[in-house]
Every structure is written in C-alpha cells, then in structure tokens.
Coordinates of C-alpha atoms and ligand atoms in Angstrom, one line a residue:
M31 CA -8.7 4.0 26.4
T32 CA -11.8 5.6 24.7
Q33 CA -10.9 9.1 26.0
N34 CA -7.9 9.4 23.6
I35 CA -10.3 8.9 20.5
K36 CA -12.8 11.7 20.1
R37 CA -12.9 12.2 16.4
I38 CA -12.3 9.6 13.7
G39 CA -12.2 10.1 10.0
I40 CA -13.3 7.6 7.6
L41 CA -13.0 7.1 3.8
T42 CA -13.9 4.7 1.0
S43 CA -11.1 4.3 -1.7
G44 CA -10.2 2.4 -4.8
G45 CA -12.7 0.1 -6.7
D46 CA -16.0 0.4 -4.9
A47 CA -17.5 -2.7 -3.7
P48 CA -21.1 -3.7 -2.6
G49 CA -21.3 -3.7 1.1
M50 CA -19.0 -0.4 1.8
N51 CA -22.1 1.5 2.8
A52 CA -23.1 -1.5 5.3
A53 CA -19.4 -1.1 6.9
L54 CA -19.8 2.6 7.0
R55 CA -23.1 2.1 8.9
A56 CA -21.6 -0.1 11.4
V57 CA -18.7 2.2 12.0
V58 CA -20.8 5.3 12.6
L59 CA -23.5 3.5 14.7
S60 CA -20.6 1.8 16.9
A61 CA -18.8 5.0 17.1
E62 CA -21.8 7.1 18.1
A63 CA -22.6 4.6 20.7
A64 CA -19.2 5.1 22.2
G65 CA -19.5 8.8 22.0
V66 CA -17.0 9.3 19.2
E67 CA -17.5 11.8 16.4
V68 CA -17.1 10.5 12.6
I69 CA -16.0 12.6 9.7
G70 CA -16.4 11.1 6.4
F71 CA -14.0 12.2 3.9
R72 CA -15.5 12.2 0.2
H73 CA -13.8 10.7 -2.9
G74 CA -11.2 8.6 -1.1
F75 CA -8.0 10.0 0.1
N76 CA -8.7 13.1 -2.2
G77 CA -11.3 14.2 0.6
I78 CA -8.4 14.7 3.0
Y79 CA -6.2 17.1 0.7
Q80 CA -9.4 19.0 -0.4
Q81 CA -10.8 19.0 3.0
D82 CA -14.2 17.7 1.5
Y83 CA -15.7 16.1 4.2
I84 CA -19.1 15.6 6.2
R85 CA -19.9 14.8 9.6
L86 CA -21.7 11.4 9.8
E87 CA -24.3 10.7 12.4
K88 CA -26.6 7.9 12.9
A89 CA -29.5 9.6 10.8
D90 CA -27.1 9.7 7.8
V91 CA -26.5 6.1 7.8
L92 CA -29.7 4.6 9.0
H93 CA -31.0 3.2 5.6
I94 CA -28.0 2.8 3.5
I95 CA -27.3 -0.9 4.4
Q96 CA -28.8 -2.1 1.2
L97 CA -27.2 0.3 -1.1
G98 CA -24.3 -0.6 -3.6
G99 CA -21.7 2.0 -4.3
T100 CA -20.6 4.1 -1.5
I101 CA -22.4 7.4 -0.2
L102 CA -18.9 9.0 0.4
K103 CA -17.8 8.4 -3.1
S104 CA -14.6 6.5 -3.9
A105 CA -11.6 7.3 -6.1
R106 CA -7.9 6.5 -6.6
C107 CA -5.8 9.2 -5.2
K108 CA -2.7 10.5 -7.2
Q109 CA -1.8 13.3 -4.8
L110 CA -1.0 10.5 -2.2
Q111 CA 1.7 9.0 -4.7
Q112 CA 3.4 12.5 -4.7
P113 CA 6.8 12.6 -2.8
D114 CA 5.4 14.7 0.0
G115 CA 1.7 13.6 -0.4
A116 CA 1.7 11.3 2.7
A117 CA 3.1 14.1 4.8
Q118 CA 0.7 16.6 3.6
A119 CA -2.2 14.2 4.4
A120 CA -1.0 13.7 7.8
D121 CA -0.7 17.4 8.4
I122 CA -4.3 17.8 7.3
L123 CA -5.4 15.1 9.8
H124 CA -3.7 16.7 12.6
Q125 CA -5.1 20.1 11.8
L126 CA -8.6 18.5 11.7
S127 CA -7.9 16.9 15.1
I128 CA -8.7 13.5 13.6
D129 CA -7.4 11.0 16.2
A130 CA -7.8 7.9 14.1
L131 CA -8.4 7.1 10.3
I132 CA -10.3 4.2 9.1
V133 CA -9.9 3.1 5.4
I134 CA -12.3 0.9 3.6
G135 CA -10.6 -0.5 0.6
G136 CA -8.1 -3.1 -0.9
D137 CA -4.6 -3.6 -0.8
G138 CA -3.5 -0.5 -2.7
S139 CA -5.6 1.8 -0.5
F140 CA -3.8 0.0 2.5
R141 CA -0.4 1.0 0.9
G142 CA -1.7 4.6 1.0
C143 CA -2.3 3.9 4.8
Q144 CA 1.2 2.7 5.3
A145 CA 2.6 5.8 3.6
I146 CA 0.6 8.1 5.9
S147 CA 1.4 6.4 9.0
A148 CA 5.0 7.4 8.5
F149 CA 3.8 10.9 9.4
Y150 CA 0.6 10.6 11.2
R151 CA 0.4 10.7 15.0
G152 CA -3.2 9.0 15.2
Q153 CA -4.2 5.4 14.7
I154 CA -5.0 3.9 11.2
V155 CA -7.4 0.8 10.6
G156 CA -8.2 -0.9 7.4
I157 CA -11.5 -2.6 6.5
P158 CA -11.1 -4.9 3.2
G159 CA -13.6 -3.8 0.7
T160 CA -12.9 -4.9 -2.9
I161 CA -14.8 -7.2 -5.2
D162 CA -11.4 -9.0 -6.1
N163 CA -10.9 -10.8 -2.8
D164 CA -7.1 -10.5 -3.2
V165 CA -6.4 -9.0 0.4
D166 CA -4.4 -11.3 2.6
G167 CA -5.5 -11.7 6.2
T168 CA -9.3 -12.0 5.7
D169 CA -11.0 -15.2 4.0
F170 CA -13.4 -12.8 2.2
T171 CA -13.4 -9.1 1.4
I172 CA -16.6 -7.1 1.4
G173 CA -18.4 -7.1 -2.0
F174 CA -16.6 -10.2 -3.3
T175 CA -19.8 -12.4 -2.9
T176 CA -22.2 -9.9 -4.5
A177 CA -19.8 -9.6 -7.4
L178 CA -19.9 -13.4 -7.8
D179 CA -23.7 -13.6 -7.5
T180 CA -23.8 -10.8 -10.1
A181 CA -21.3 -12.6 -12.4
L182 CA -23.2 -15.8 -12.0
D183 CA -26.6 -14.3 -12.9
A184 CA -25.0 -13.1 -16.1
I185 CA -23.3 -16.7 -16.8
D186 CA -26.7 -18.4 -16.4
K187 CA -28.4 -16.0 -18.8
I188 CA -25.4 -16.5 -21.4
R189 CA -25.8 -20.2 -21.1
D190 CA -29.4 -20.0 -22.3
T191 CA -28.4 -18.2 -25.5
A192 CA -25.2 -20.1 -25.9
D193 CA -27.3 -23.4 -25.6
A194 CA -29.8 -22.1 -28.1
F195 CA -27.2 -21.3 -30.7
E196 CA -24.7 -24.0 -29.8
R197 CA -22.0 -21.3 -29.4
T198 CA -18.9 -21.0 -27.5
F199 CA -18.8 -17.8 -25.2
L200 CA -16.0 -16.3 -23.5
V201 CA -17.1 -14.3 -20.3
E202 CA -14.5 -11.8 -18.9
V203 CA -14.8 -11.2 -15.3
M204 CA -13.0 -8.5 -13.2
G205 CA -10.1 -9.5 -10.8
R206 CA -6.9 -7.5 -11.6
H207 CA -3.9 -10.0 -11.3
T208 CA -6.0 -12.7 -9.4
G209 CA -8.6 -15.3 -10.3
Y210 CA -10.8 -15.5 -7.1
L211 CA -13.7 -14.2 -9.1
A212 CA -13.1 -16.2 -12.3
L213 CA -12.7 -19.4 -10.3
A214 CA -15.7 -18.9 -8.3
A215 CA -18.1 -17.7 -10.9
G216 CA -16.7 -20.4 -13.3
I217 CA -17.2 -23.2 -10.8
A218 CA -20.5 -22.2 -9.7
G219 CA -21.7 -21.4 -13.3
G220 CA -20.7 -24.7 -14.5
A221 CA -18.2 -23.3 -16.9
E222 CA -16.4 -25.8 -19.3
Q223 CA -13.1 -23.8 -19.0
I224 CA -11.7 -21.3 -16.6
I225 CA -8.8 -19.0 -17.4
C226 CA -7.0 -17.2 -14.7
P227 CA -3.6 -16.4 -13.4
E228 CA -3.7 -19.3 -11.1
Y229 CA -3.3 -21.6 -14.2
G230 CA -0.6 -19.5 -15.9
D231 CA 0.0 -15.9 -16.9
K232 CA -1.3 -16.1 -20.4
V233 CA -3.7 -17.8 -22.4
D234 CA -2.4 -20.9 -24.5
L235 CA -4.5 -20.7 -27.7
D236 CA -3.4 -23.9 -29.1
D237 CA -4.5 -25.7 -25.8
L238 CA -7.7 -23.9 -25.6
L239 CA -8.7 -24.8 -29.2
Q240 CA -7.9 -28.4 -28.6
D241 CA -9.9 -28.6 -25.5
I242 CA -13.0 -26.9 -27.2
S243 CA -12.9 -29.3 -30.2
Q244 CA -12.2 -32.2 -27.9
L245 CA -15.3 -31.5 -26.0
K246 CA -17.3 -30.9 -28.9
R247 CA -16.3 -34.4 -30.2
D248 CA -17.1 -36.0 -26.9
F249 CA -20.5 -34.3 -26.3
G250 CA -21.6 -33.1 -29.7
A251 CA -22.6 -29.6 -30.6
G252 CA -23.5 -27.5 -27.5
S253 CA -22.8 -24.5 -25.7
Y254 CA -19.1 -24.0 -24.3
I255 CA -18.6 -21.3 -21.7
I256 CA -15.2 -20.1 -21.0
V257 CA -14.7 -17.8 -17.9
M258 CA -11.8 -15.6 -18.2
A259 CA -10.0 -13.1 -15.7
E260 CA -9.5 -9.7 -17.1
T261 CA -5.7 -9.1 -18.4
M262 CA -5.3 -12.6 -19.3
Y263 CA -5.3 -12.0 -23.2
P264 CA -3.9 -8.5 -23.4
A265 CA -5.6 -7.8 -26.8
G266 CA -9.0 -8.4 -25.0
A267 CA -11.8 -10.9 -24.9
Q268 CA -13.4 -9.6 -28.1
A269 CA -10.1 -10.4 -29.9
L270 CA -9.7 -13.7 -28.4
A271 CA -13.3 -14.6 -29.3
A272 CA -12.7 -13.6 -33.1
E273 CA -9.5 -15.7 -32.8
I274 CA -11.4 -18.8 -31.6
T275 CA -13.9 -18.4 -34.2
A276 CA -11.4 -18.1 -37.1
R277 CA -9.4 -21.1 -36.0
S278 CA -11.9 -23.5 -34.5
G279 CA -14.7 -23.3 -36.9
T280 CA -17.0 -22.9 -34.0
E281 CA -18.8 -19.5 -33.4
C282 CA -17.4 -17.7 -30.4
R283 CA -18.8 -14.6 -28.7
A284 CA -17.3 -12.5 -26.0
C285 CA -19.3 -10.9 -23.2
V286 CA -17.1 -8.5 -20.9
L287 CA -19.0 -8.0 -17.6
G288 CA -16.9 -5.1 -16.6
H289 CA -18.1 -2.7 -14.0
L290 CA -21.6 -4.1 -13.7
Q291 CA -20.0 -6.6 -11.2
R292 CA -19.3 -3.8 -8.9
G293 CA -22.7 -2.5 -8.6
G294 CA -26.1 -3.7 -7.1
S295 CA -27.3 -4.2 -3.6
P296 CA -25.0 -6.2 -1.5
V297 CA -26.1 -9.7 -0.9
G298 CA -26.9 -10.7 2.7
S299 CA -23.6 -12.4 3.6
D300 CA -21.8 -9.1 2.3
R301 CA -24.0 -7.0 4.7
I302 CA -23.2 -9.1 7.5
L303 CA -19.3 -9.2 7.0
A304 CA -19.5 -5.5 6.4
T305 CA -21.3 -4.9 9.9
K306 CA -19.1 -7.3 11.7
L307 CA -15.8 -5.8 10.3
G308 CA -17.1 -2.3 10.8
A309 CA -18.2 -2.9 14.5
F310 CA -15.0 -4.8 15.2
A311 CA -12.8 -2.0 13.9
I312 CA -14.2 0.4 16.1
E313 CA -14.1 -1.8 19.1
Q314 CA -10.7 -2.5 18.5
L315 CA -9.6 0.9 17.8
L316 CA -11.1 2.0 21.0
E317 CA -9.3 -0.8 23.0
G318 CA -6.0 0.5 21.5
N319 CA -5.4 -2.7 19.6
A320 CA -5.9 -1.8 16.0
H321 CA -3.3 0.6 15.0
M322 CA -2.1 -0.2 11.4
M323 CA -4.1 -3.3 11.6
M324 CA -6.9 -4.5 9.2
A325 CA -10.1 -5.9 10.7
G326 CA -10.8 -9.2 8.7
E327 CA -12.4 -12.3 9.1
Q328 CA -10.8 -15.8 9.3
A329 CA -12.8 -19.1 9.7
G330 CA -15.8 -17.1 11.0
Q331 CA -13.8 -15.1 13.6
A332 CA -13.1 -11.3 13.5
V333 CA -9.3 -10.9 13.5
L334 CA -6.9 -8.2 13.2
Y335 CA -4.2 -8.5 10.6
P336 CA -1.1 -6.1 10.1
L337 CA -2.0 -3.7 7.4
V338 CA 1.5 -4.0 6.0
L339 CA 1.0 -7.8 5.2
T340 CA -2.3 -7.4 3.3
G341 CA -0.7 -7.0 0.0
D342 CA 1.6 -10.0 0.0
K343 CA -0.5 -12.2 -2.1
K344 CA -0.1 -15.2 0.1
K345 CA -3.8 -16.0 0.0
R346 CA -4.6 -18.5 -2.7
A347 CA -7.7 -19.1 -4.6
D348 CA -9.2 -22.6 -3.7
P349 CA -6.5 -25.0 -4.6
Y350 CA -8.7 -28.0 -4.4
L351 CA -11.3 -26.6 -6.8
L352 CA -8.4 -25.2 -9.2
Q353 CA -7.1 -28.8 -9.4
W354 CA -10.5 -30.5 -9.7
Q355 CA -11.4 -28.0 -12.8
Q356 CA -8.2 -29.0 -14.5
R357 CA -8.8 -32.6 -13.8
M358 CA -12.1 -32.6 -15.5
L359 CA -10.8 -30.7 -18.4
Q360 CA -7.9 -33.2 -18.9
Q361 CA -10.4 -36.2 -18.7
S362 CA -12.0 -35.0 -21.9
E363 CA -8.4 -34.5 -23.6
P364 CA -7.2 -37.5 -26.1
Q365 CA -5.1 -40.1 -23.9
S366 CA -1.8 -40.8 -25.5
Ligands
LIG655 O1 -10.0 -3.6 -7.9 C1 -11.3 -3.6 -8.2 C2 -11.5 -3.5 -9.6 O2 -12.8 -3.6 -10.0 C3 -10.8 -4.7 -10.5 O3 -11.4 -5.8 -10.5 C4 -10.5 -3.8 -11.8 O4 -9.5 -4.4 -12.4 C5 -10.4 -2.4 -11.5 O5 -10.8 -2.3 -10.1 C6 -10.9 -1.5 -12.5 O6 -10.8 -0.2 -12.1 P1 -11.4 1.0 -12.6 O7 -12.8 1.2 -12.1 O8 -10.5 2.3 -12.3 O9 -11.4 0.8 -14.2

C-alpha cells in the first residue's frame, strides 16, 4: 500500500478560502508521519506547467493553521483548458515522479482534475475548499463558515447605520450561481429579504418594491435589509439600489461585500473541517481508496465522494429555511 506512494503533489486552486492553509498543514503532517514526501505547486495548476514548486515539510506548515489565504497561492489556470493542456500537466507530473496529486479547490478545480486523470498514471484526490459551499458530496466546504461570519459581521454593522437613517440597504454577497452564502447570511443577519438563485433567476423589481412598501406600512419607518447573491441583478447592486431609491421614495444604499468575504483567519469549525479532510485524504490515498475521489464530510462523518459528481449541483441550500423566509415575507403582503 504505502510503498506505492513516495511523493505527492498538492496545490490550491480557484477562489481561495479561509482554511486552505489548515488543510495543507494536515496533509503535510499526515504525509510526513507516513514517510511520504510532499511537493507544493504554487499558483494553482500553473505551478505544474511552470514547475514552480517547493518541498513542504513539517516546519513549513507548523504555524499556518490560523492564516487566511493560501501559502501556496491560488489561481485559475488557462493552460489546463487548452486542447493538450491536461496531457502536458500529466507528463510533467510523471517527470517529477509525483505518485499522487491532491487538489484543494471547488468544482471548477475538480473538473481540471478529471481532465488530467485521462492522461495521468497516479492518483488524484480532491479536498473541497471554496466559500461558495457549492460542491456536491460534502455538507460544507472549507471556508464557507468563515465567509458567513465575515458577511454577518458586516450585515450587523450595516443594520446599525440602516436603523439610524431608517434606510433600505442592499447587501451583495458572493456565491456564483448559488445562494448558500446569501441564505445563511440573510437568515443569521435577520434580513427582511433574501434574493438568491434558489428563489428565481432574476430580481422581480415590482415585487421587491411592493414588499418594501408593505413592510414600511406594517412596521413604520425603519431599516430594511436585503441580502442579495451576486449575479442576481446584472447591472449590479449599485444600479439596483438607485432603482429602488427612485421608485420607492425610500433611500436605498448598496454595499457590495466582495472579496473581503474570502479573507481573514478561519473560524474554529473551518480549521477542524480542514484538518479532518486533509488527514482523511492522506489516509485514504495511502489505503488506495481515494483515486478520483473527494474527501468530504456528511453528517459529521468523513466520506469519499466521486470527483466526477462534485459539480452536479444536486446539493440544495436548506429548503426549510428558504420556505420559512418566503412565508414570513408573504405574511406581510396584502391578503386578497
Ligand atoms: O468561487 C469563489 C468566488 O469567490 C465566488 O464567490 C466569486 O464569484 C468568484 O470566486 C470571484 O472570483 P475572482 O476572485 O476571480 O474575481
């Protein structure tokens, strides 16, 4: 078993997520304990093409568990999408005698793994790291909970100024194509309204204006916070806020949280998840079970899940909370 794997490569790819360093640390510590050498490729898959790598030993990862970002740097990689990109990457991995490759990233990075696996003789294992939480096969991705707390901290602060001015605020959170972050931040922040793909693919401005004015009729002047997932209003949150101000007679301001949601020290649960998945990935790799699998967590248990299924978008944002939020909103609408 273990004797087949002497040298593994690891990289972090796509949007960085708090906890990627904690996962790297767990991988390196577990590998070193098993006598396996770890090579860290820098700047995502680009590090393979450019042969930009460093040897990672215990001393390199000792005090990185609390750091946001990724010590290996991250990137999206155009070269892997070229017609012979995957074959080239596999060739380089063979030349470097890399017996297995571990990729920490989201479903886009895992598609890159699938492409390389067609040419690569070694094993490939994924670890889910993205603030979007949009990876099938794991209840949570590394970084999601930290990003949620960051967004929540911002929403709580916005509530203070929104209350003081009795304003409407539109808070845009990240989450390309999915509303995990918008729903979670909206619920936890007590948002009056949440706009995310799970409710429909675009903003219905007339409905939105009606909801705002009804709530103001019911509760008098006050703050009204709308948490919106990015991409829901193609012209952008500022344009939507201007539209709401113009048409509702109430002042609306936009606050785009953007990349600050990706930064910061990972919260405890992200450090723990990252440690568990990093350790589990190595353990299963050495057992020979993990080729083209992702190390995820379901109902508290570490599980292996086929990498090829991680982008199927079958995972759903909490349907109970989605419905509850909608019911509360409808209750304040005029009954016909
Ligand atoms: O996938 C993570 C993510 O942060 C998304 O939420 C967001 O849409 C995207 O990355 C932003 O990417 P970039 O950093 O390339 O602008």
